[in-house]
């Protein structure tokens, strides 16, 4: 623990810090990146806040509630140096979604959430902007297209940080320069299709 500078922030302090950006934590589509995410001490409360908004807004429609809940987890990102912490964070995010929505581990939505968490929580070095293999970190940008379909585009983290320095937010107006174009764009996908993928 001391070798890697791990620090555990108490829950009350996490909530106080998130209250400083309360409006963003209560937007389903706001994107959060924790560059040293550990097991998810910051990301889990962000997801819980997003899911509370999903329930308040879409609680009467199971279809919309499920799809916006997954979109909430799609907008949460983390980088973690230690492999066991990264795995625990991914698991905690999926289990939080399952617990809040009262779903079993085998529900397609929970399986899809595990695939998303595997893509969004990267084991790597945030300062070097490289993953555990030494390759540049790549993050997916997920969009909810409506009617049960999602779009994924992948971007290099180093390009995103250059873009955010210029404009203020990740994934914002990439068309201005070719460096901010996605390195890969995927066909639209459903929860059922995502659930069939294998979480890494």
GROMACS .gro file of N, CA, C and O in nm, residues 55-148:
model
  376
   55UNK      N    1  -3.385   0.690  -1.179
   55UNK     CA    2  -3.508   0.642  -1.117
   55UNK      C    3  -3.613   0.753  -1.110
   55UNK      O    4  -3.731   0.730  -1.140
   56UNK      N    5  -3.572   0.873  -1.071
   56UNK     CA    6  -3.667   0.985  -1.060
   56UNK      C    7  -3.726   1.022  -1.196
   56UNK      O    8  -3.844   1.054  -1.206
   57UNK      N    9  -3.644   1.015  -1.300
   57UNK     CA   10  -3.689   1.057  -1.432
   57UNK      C   11  -3.759   0.949  -1.511
   57UNK      O   12  -3.853   0.976  -1.586
   58UNK      N   13  -3.709   0.825  -1.498
   58UNK     CA   14  -3.756   0.717  -1.586
   58UNK      C   15  -3.810   0.596  -1.511
   58UNK      O   16  -3.828   0.491  -1.570
   59UNK      N   17  -3.837   0.612  -1.382
   59UNK     CA   18  -3.881   0.501  -1.299
   59UNK      C   19  -4.009   0.433  -1.344
   59UNK      O   20  -4.032   0.316  -1.314
   60UNK      N   21  -4.091   0.504  -1.420
   60UNK     CA   22  -4.220   0.446  -1.463
   60UNK      C   23  -4.206   0.362  -1.590
   60UNK      O   24  -4.299   0.291  -1.627
   61UNK      N   25  -4.092   0.372  -1.657
   61UNK     CA   26  -4.069   0.294  -1.779
   61UNK      C   27  -3.949   0.205  -1.758
   61UNK      O   28  -3.836   0.253  -1.751
   62UNK      N   29  -3.971   0.074  -1.748
   62UNK     CA   30  -3.860  -0.019  -1.725
   62UNK      C   31  -3.760  -0.011  -1.840
   62UNK      O   32  -3.638  -0.014  -1.817
   63UNK      N   33  -3.808   0.005  -1.963
   63UNK     CA   34  -3.721   0.014  -2.080
   63UNK      C   35  -3.628   0.134  -2.067
   63UNK      O   36  -3.506   0.120  -2.080
   64UNK      N   37  -3.685   0.252  -2.042
   64UNK     CA   38  -3.603   0.373  -2.032
   64UNK      C   39  -3.512   0.368  -1.909
   64UNK      O   40  -3.396   0.409  -1.915
   65UNK      N   41  -3.564   0.318  -1.798
   65UNK     CA   42  -3.485   0.311  -1.675
   65UNK      C   43  -3.362   0.224  -1.697
   65UNK      O   44  -3.250   0.262  -1.660
   66UNK      N   45  -3.377   0.110  -1.759
   66UNK     CA   46  -3.264   0.020  -1.783
   66UNK      C   47  -3.162   0.084  -1.878
   66UNK      O   48  -3.041   0.079  -1.855
   67UNK      N   49  -3.211   0.146  -1.984
   67UNK     CA   50  -3.119   0.202  -2.084
   67UNK      C   51  -3.045   0.324  -2.032
   67UNK      O   52  -2.926   0.341  -2.059
   68UNK      N   53  -3.114   0.409  -1.958
   68UNK     CA   54  -3.044   0.526  -1.903
   68UNK      C   55  -2.954   0.488  -1.786
   68UNK      O   56  -2.852   0.553  -1.762
   69UNK      N   57  -2.987   0.383  -1.714
   69UNK     CA   58  -2.896   0.334  -1.608
   69UNK      C   59  -2.765   0.289  -1.669
   69UNK      O   60  -2.656   0.322  -1.618
   70UNK      N   61  -2.771   0.215  -1.780
   70UNK     CA   62  -2.648   0.173  -1.845
   70UNK      C   63  -2.572   0.294  -1.899
   70UNK      O   64  -2.449   0.300  -1.890
   71UNK      N   65  -2.645   0.391  -1.953
   71UNK     CA   66  -2.578   0.511  -2.003
   71UNK      C   67  -2.506   0.585  -1.890
   71UNK      O   68  -2.397   0.639  -1.909
   72UNK      N   69  -2.564   0.582  -1.770
   72UNK     CA   70  -2.499   0.643  -1.654
   72UNK      C   71  -2.363   0.581  -1.628
   72UNK      O   72  -2.264   0.652  -1.605
   73UNK      N   73  -2.355   0.450  -1.631
   73UNK     CA   74  -2.226   0.382  -1.607
   73UNK      C   75  -2.132   0.403  -1.726
   73UNK      O   76  -2.009   0.408  -1.710
   74UNK      N   77  -2.187   0.422  -1.846
   74UNK     CA   78  -2.105   0.448  -1.964
   74UNK      C   79  -2.029   0.580  -1.954
   74UNK      O   80  -1.930   0.601  -2.025
   75UNK      N   81  -2.076   0.670  -1.871
   75UNK     CA   82  -2.016   0.804  -1.858
   75UNK      C   83  -1.919   0.813  -1.740
   75UNK      O   84  -1.882   0.923  -1.698
   76UNK      N   85  -1.879   0.699  -1.685
   76UNK     CA   86  -1.787   0.695  -1.571
   76UNK      C   87  -1.659   0.623  -1.613
   76UNK      O   88  -1.664   0.513  -1.667
   77UNK      N   89  -1.545   0.688  -1.588
   77UNK     CA   90  -1.416   0.639  -1.633
   77UNK      C   91  -1.316   0.638  -1.518
   77UNK      O   92  -1.325   0.720  -1.427
   78UNK      N   93  -1.219   0.547  -1.525
   78UNK     CA   94  -1.115   0.543  -1.424
   78UNK      C   95  -0.987   0.485  -1.479
   78UNK      O   96  -0.987   0.408  -1.576
   79UNK      N   97  -0.877   0.527  -1.417
   79UNK     CA   98  -0.746   0.469  -1.445
   79UNK      C   99  -0.691   0.424  -1.310
   79UNK      O  100  -0.703   0.497  -1.211
   80UNK      N  101  -0.636   0.305  -1.305
   80UNK     CA  102  -0.581   0.253  -1.179
   80UNK      C  103  -0.454   0.175  -1.208
   80UNK      O  104  -0.451   0.090  -1.297
   81UNK      N  105  -0.350   0.204  -1.132
   81UNK     CA  106  -0.220   0.141  -1.151
   81UNK      C  107  -0.220  -0.007  -1.112
   81UNK      O  108  -0.160  -0.090  -1.179
   82UNK      N  109  -0.289  -0.041  -1.004
   82UNK     CA  110  -0.284  -0.177  -0.951
   82UNK      C  111  -0.394  -0.264  -1.011
   82UNK      O  112  -0.512  -0.227  -1.007
   83UNK      N  113  -0.358  -0.382  -1.064
   83UNK     CA  114  -0.458  -0.465  -1.132
   83UNK      C  115  -0.572  -0.512  -1.042
   83UNK      O  116  -0.687  -0.517  -1.086
   84UNK      N  117  -0.543  -0.545  -0.915
   84UNK     CA  118  -0.650  -0.592  -0.828
   84UNK      C  119  -0.749  -0.480  -0.798
   84UNK      O  120  -0.870  -0.503  -0.791
   85UNK      N  121  -0.701  -0.358  -0.781
   85UNK     CA  122  -0.790  -0.245  -0.757
   85UNK      C  123  -0.876  -0.216  -0.880
   85UNK      O  124  -0.996  -0.187  -0.868
   86UNK      N  125  -0.815  -0.221  -0.999
   86UNK     CA  126  -0.891  -0.196  -1.122
   86UNK      C  127  -1.002  -0.298  -1.138
   86UNK      O  128  -1.117  -0.264  -1.169
   87UNK      N  129  -0.972  -0.425  -1.113
   87UNK     CA  130  -1.072  -0.531  -1.123
   87UNK      C  131  -1.183  -0.511  -1.020
   87UNK      O  132  -1.302  -0.529  -1.050
   88UNK      N  133  -1.144  -0.471  -0.899
   88UNK     CA  134  -1.244  -0.448  -0.794
   88UNK      C  135  -1.334  -0.330  -0.829
   88UNK      O  136  -1.455  -0.334  -0.806
   89UNK      N  137  -1.276  -0.224  -0.887
   89UNK     CA  138  -1.356  -0.109  -0.927
   89UNK      C  139  -1.458  -0.148  -1.033
   89UNK      O  140  -1.576  -0.112  -1.023
   90UNK      N  141  -1.415  -0.224  -1.133
   90UNK     CA  142  -1.508  -0.269  -1.238
   90UNK      C  143  -1.623  -0.349  -1.176
   90UNK      O  144  -1.740  -0.329  -1.210
   91UNK      N  145  -1.587  -0.441  -1.089
   91UNK     CA  146  -1.686  -0.525  -1.024
   91UNK      C  147  -1.781  -0.442  -0.938
   91UNK      O  148  -1.903  -0.462  -0.940
   92UNK      N  149  -1.727  -0.347  -0.863
   92UNK     CA  150  -1.810  -0.263  -0.776
   92UNK      C  151  -1.909  -0.179  -0.855
   92UNK      O  152  -2.024  -0.161  -0.812
   93UNK      N  153  -1.868  -0.129  -0.970
   93UNK     CA  154  -1.960  -0.051  -1.054
   93UNK      C  155  -2.076  -0.139  -1.101
   93UNK      O  156  -2.193  -0.100  -1.089
   94UNK      N  157  -2.045  -0.257  -1.154
   94UNK     CA  158  -2.151  -0.347  -1.203
   94UNK      C  159  -2.241  -0.392  -1.089
   94UNK      O  160  -2.365  -0.398  -1.104
   95UNK      N  161  -2.183  -0.424  -0.974
   95UNK     CA  162  -2.264  -0.468  -0.860
   95UNK      C  163  -2.351  -0.356  -0.803
   95UNK      O  164  -2.461  -0.381  -0.756
   96UNK      N  165  -2.301  -0.232  -0.810
   96UNK     CA  166  -2.383  -0.119  -0.766
   96UNK      C  167  -2.506  -0.104  -0.854
   96UNK      O  168  -2.618  -0.087  -0.806
   97UNK      N  169  -2.484  -0.113  -0.985
   97UNK     CA  170  -2.598  -0.104  -1.078
   97UNK      C  171  -2.697  -0.217  -1.050
   97UNK      O  172  -2.818  -0.194  -1.042
   98UNK      N  173  -2.646  -0.338  -1.031
   98UNK     CA  174  -2.733  -0.453  -1.004
   98UNK      C  175  -2.810  -0.434  -0.874
   98UNK      O  176  -2.931  -0.460  -0.867
   99UNK      N  177  -2.743  -0.386  -0.771
   99UNK     CA  178  -2.807  -0.367  -0.640
   99UNK      C  179  -2.916  -0.260  -0.645
   99UNK      O  180  -3.027  -0.281  -0.597
  100UNK      N  181  -2.884  -0.147  -0.706
  100UNK     CA  182  -2.981  -0.036  -0.711
  100UNK      C  183  -3.103  -0.075  -0.795
  100UNK      O  184  -3.217  -0.045  -0.759
  101UNK      N  185  -3.080  -0.145  -0.906
  101UNK     CA  186  -3.191  -0.184  -0.993
  101UNK      C  187  -3.253  -0.318  -0.955
  101UNK      O  188  -3.346  -0.364  -1.018
  102UNK      N  189  -3.195  -0.382  -0.849
  102UNK     CA  190  -3.246  -0.511  -0.800
  102UNK      C  191  -3.245  -0.618  -0.910
  102UNK      O  192  -3.345  -0.681  -0.940
  103UNK      N  193  -3.127  -0.635  -0.968
  103UNK     CA  194  -3.109  -0.730  -1.077
  103UNK      C  195  -3.012  -0.840  -1.035
  103UNK      O  196  -2.926  -0.819  -0.950
  104UNK      N  197  -3.025  -0.956  -1.097
  104UNK     CA  198  -2.931  -1.066  -1.072
  104UNK      C  199  -2.806  -1.046  -1.158
  104UNK      O  200  -2.808  -0.971  -1.257
  105UNK      N  201  -2.700  -1.115  -1.125
  105UNK     CA  202  -2.574  -1.106  -1.198
  105UNK      C  203  -2.590  -1.153  -1.343
  105UNK      O  204  -2.513  -1.111  -1.430
  106UNK      N  205  -2.687  -1.239  -1.368
  106UNK     CA  206  -2.706  -1.292  -1.503
  106UNK      C  207  -2.797  -1.207  -1.590
  106UNK      O  208  -2.814  -1.235  -1.709
  107UNK      N  209  -2.856  -1.102  -1.535
  107UNK     CA  210  -2.939  -1.012  -1.615
  107UNK      C  211  -2.854  -0.952  -1.726
  107UNK      O  212  -2.740  -0.911  -1.701
  108UNK      N  213  -2.905  -0.946  -1.850
  108UNK     CA  214  -2.827  -0.889  -1.960
  108UNK      C  215  -2.776  -0.747  -1.931
  108UNK      O  216  -2.666  -0.711  -1.975
  109UNK      N  217  -2.853  -0.668  -1.858
  109UNK     CA  218  -2.809  -0.533  -1.826
  109UNK      C  219  -2.684  -0.535  -1.738
  109UNK      O  220  -2.591  -0.457  -1.760
  110UNK      N  221  -2.678  -0.624  -1.641
  110UNK     CA  222  -2.561  -0.634  -1.554
  110UNK      C  223  -2.442  -0.687  -1.633
  110UNK      O  224  -2.329  -0.639  -1.617
  111UNK      N  225  -2.465  -0.783  -1.721
  111UNK     CA  226  -2.356  -0.834  -1.804
  111UNK      C  227  -2.304  -0.726  -1.898
  111UNK      O  228  -2.182  -0.711  -1.917
  112UNK      N  229  -2.395  -0.646  -1.953
  112UNK     CA  230  -2.354  -0.533  -2.038
  112UNK      C  231  -2.276  -0.430  -1.956
  112UNK      O  232  -2.176  -0.375  -2.003
  113UNK      N  233  -2.319  -0.407  -1.832
  113UNK     CA  234  -2.248  -0.312  -1.745
  113UNK      C  235  -2.105  -0.360  -1.718
  113UNK      O  236  -2.012  -0.279  -1.711
  114UNK      N  237  -2.085  -0.490  -1.705
  114UNK     CA  238  -1.950  -0.544  -1.685
  114UNK      C  239  -1.862  -0.521  -1.808
  114UNK      O  240  -1.743  -0.490  -1.795
  115UNK      N  241  -1.919  -0.533  -1.926
  115UNK     CA  242  -1.844  -0.507  -2.049
  115UNK      C  243  -1.805  -0.360  -2.056
  115UNK      O  244  -1.691  -0.326  -2.089
  116UNK      N  245  -1.899  -0.272  -2.024
  116UNK     CA  246  -1.872  -0.129  -2.025
  116UNK      C  247  -1.764  -0.094  -1.922
  116UNK      O  248  -1.669  -0.021  -1.951
  117UNK      N  249  -1.777  -0.148  -1.801
  117UNK     CA  250  -1.678  -0.120  -1.696
  117UNK      C  251  -1.539  -0.170  -1.736
  117UNK      O  252  -1.438  -0.105  -1.707
  118UNK      N  253  -1.534  -0.284  -1.805
  118UNK     CA  254  -1.404  -0.336  -1.851
  118UNK      C  255  -1.338  -0.240  -1.950
  118UNK      O  256  -1.215  -0.227  -1.951
  119UNK      N  257  -1.418  -0.173  -2.030
  119UNK     CA  258  -1.364  -0.077  -2.127
  119UNK      C  259  -1.331   0.058  -2.062
  119UNK      O  260  -1.233   0.123  -2.098
  120UNK      N  261  -1.413   0.099  -1.966
  120UNK     CA  262  -1.401   0.234  -1.908
  120UNK      C  263  -1.302   0.243  -1.794
  120UNK      O  264  -1.252   0.352  -1.764
  121UNK      N  265  -1.276   0.133  -1.724
  121UNK     CA  266  -1.181   0.134  -1.612
  121UNK      C  267  -1.054   0.066  -1.661
  121UNK      O  268  -1.050  -0.054  -1.681
  122UNK      N  269  -0.950   0.145  -1.680
  122UNK     CA  270  -0.827   0.099  -1.743
  122UNK      C  271  -0.719   0.079  -1.637
  122UNK      O  272  -0.696   0.167  -1.554
  123UNK      N  273  -0.654  -0.036  -1.643
  123UNK     CA  274  -0.535  -0.053  -1.560
  123UNK      C  275  -0.419   0.011  -1.633
  123UNK      O  276  -0.387  -0.025  -1.747
  124UNK      N  277  -0.359   0.112  -1.570
  124UNK     CA  278  -0.249   0.181  -1.634
  124UNK      C  279  -0.197   0.295  -1.550
  124UNK      O  280  -0.229   0.307  -1.431
  125UNK      N  281  -0.117   0.377  -1.612
  125UNK     CA  282  -0.051   0.489  -1.546
  125UNK      C  283  -0.108   0.619  -1.602
  125UNK      O  284  -0.083   0.653  -1.719
  126UNK      N  285  -0.183   0.692  -1.521
  126UNK     CA  286  -0.248   0.814  -1.568
  126UNK      C  287  -0.147   0.921  -1.606
  126UNK      O  288  -0.172   1.000  -1.697
  127UNK      N  289  -0.034   0.926  -1.536
  127UNK     CA  290   0.067   1.028  -1.566
  127UNK      C  291   0.137   1.000  -1.699
  127UNK      O  292   0.160   1.091  -1.778
  128UNK      N  293   0.170   0.874  -1.722
  128UNK     CA  294   0.234   0.836  -1.848
  128UNK      C  295   0.133   0.821  -1.961
  128UNK      O  296   0.170   0.817  -2.078
  129UNK      N  297   0.003   0.814  -1.925
  129UNK     CA  298  -0.106   0.795  -2.021
  129UNK      C  299  -0.092   0.665  -2.099
  129UNK      O  300  -0.126   0.657  -2.217
  130UNK      N  301  -0.041   0.561  -2.030
  130UNK     CA  302  -0.025   0.431  -2.093
  130UNK      C  303  -0.097   0.325  -2.011
  130UNK      O  304  -0.110   0.337  -1.889
  131UNK      N  305  -0.142   0.220  -2.080
  131UNK     CA  306  -0.207   0.110  -2.011
  131UNK      C  307  -0.103   0.012  -1.958
  131UNK      O  308   0.018   0.038  -1.967
  132UNK      N  309  -0.148  -0.100  -1.905
  132UNK     CA  310  -0.057  -0.195  -1.841
  132UNK      C  311   0.042  -0.260  -1.938
  132UNK      O  312   0.142  -0.316  -1.897
  133UNK      N  313   0.015  -0.250  -2.069
  133UNK     CA  314   0.107  -0.305  -2.168
  133UNK      C  315   0.205  -0.200  -2.219
  133UNK      O  316   0.292  -0.231  -2.300
  134UNK      N  317   0.187  -0.075  -2.176
  134UNK     CA  318   0.272   0.034  -2.225
  134UNK      C  319   0.214   0.105  -2.345
  134UNK      O  320   0.270   0.204  -2.394
  135UNK      N  321   0.100   0.058  -2.395
  135UNK     CA  322   0.033   0.123  -2.509
  135UNK      C  323  -0.043   0.246  -2.460
  135UNK      O  324  -0.079   0.255  -2.342
  136UNK      N  325  -0.069   0.341  -2.550
  136UNK     CA  326  -0.148   0.459  -2.509
  136UNK      C  327  -0.286   0.416  -2.458
  136UNK      O  328  -0.349   0.326  -2.513
  137UNK      N  329  -0.330   0.483  -2.350
  137UNK     CA  330  -0.465   0.455  -2.297
  137UNK      C  331  -0.568   0.500  -2.400
  137UNK      O  332  -0.558   0.609  -2.458
  138UNK      N  333  -0.667   0.415  -2.421
  138UNK     CA  334  -0.780   0.445  -2.510
  138UNK      C  335  -0.908   0.436  -2.429
  138UNK      O  336  -0.929   0.340  -2.355
  139UNK      N  337  -0.991   0.539  -2.442
  139UNK     CA  338  -1.121   0.539  -2.375
  139UNK      C  339  -1.233   0.538  -2.478
  139UNK      O  340  -1.224   0.606  -2.581
  140UNK      N  341  -1.342   0.466  -2.449
  140UNK     CA  342  -1.459   0.473  -2.536
  140UNK      C  343  -1.547   0.591  -2.499
  140UNK      O  344  -1.565   0.622  -2.381
  141UNK      N  345  -1.598   0.658  -2.598
  141UNK     CA  346  -1.705   0.756  -2.576
  141UNK      C  347  -1.834   0.684  -2.614
  141UNK      O  348  -1.848   0.636  -2.727
  142UNK      N  349  -1.924   0.672  -2.519
  142UNK     CA  350  -2.052   0.606  -2.544
  142UNK      C  351  -2.160   0.713  -2.561
  142UNK      O  352  -2.165   0.809  -2.485
  143UNK      N  353  -2.247   0.693  -2.656
  143UNK     CA  354  -2.362   0.781  -2.672
  143UNK      C  355  -2.488   0.697  -2.674
  143UNK      O  356  -2.488   0.586  -2.728
  144UNK      N  357  -2.594   0.749  -2.611
  144UNK     CA  358  -2.722   0.679  -2.619
  144UNK      C  359  -2.802   0.741  -2.732
  144UNK      O  360  -2.833   0.860  -2.730
  145UNK      N  361  -2.831   0.661  -2.834
  145UNK     CA  362  -2.900   0.709  -2.954
  145UNK      C  363  -3.051   0.707  -2.938
  145UNK      O  364  -3.123   0.758  -3.023
  146UNK      N  365  -3.100   0.647  -2.827
  146UNK     CA  366  -3.243   0.629  -2.809
  146UNK      C  367  -3.288   0.496  -2.867
  146UNK      O  368  -3.212   0.426  -2.935
  147UNK      N  369  -3.409   0.457  -2.835
  147UNK     CA  370  -3.468   0.333  -2.885
  147UNK      C  371  -3.381   0.211  -2.858
  147UNK      O  372  -3.375   0.117  -2.938
  148UNK      N  373  -3.308   0.214  -2.747
  148UNK     CA  374  -3.230   0.098  -2.706
  148UNK      C  375  -3.097   0.079  -2.775
  148UNK      O  376  -3.036  -0.027  -2.764
   0.00000   0.00000   0.00000
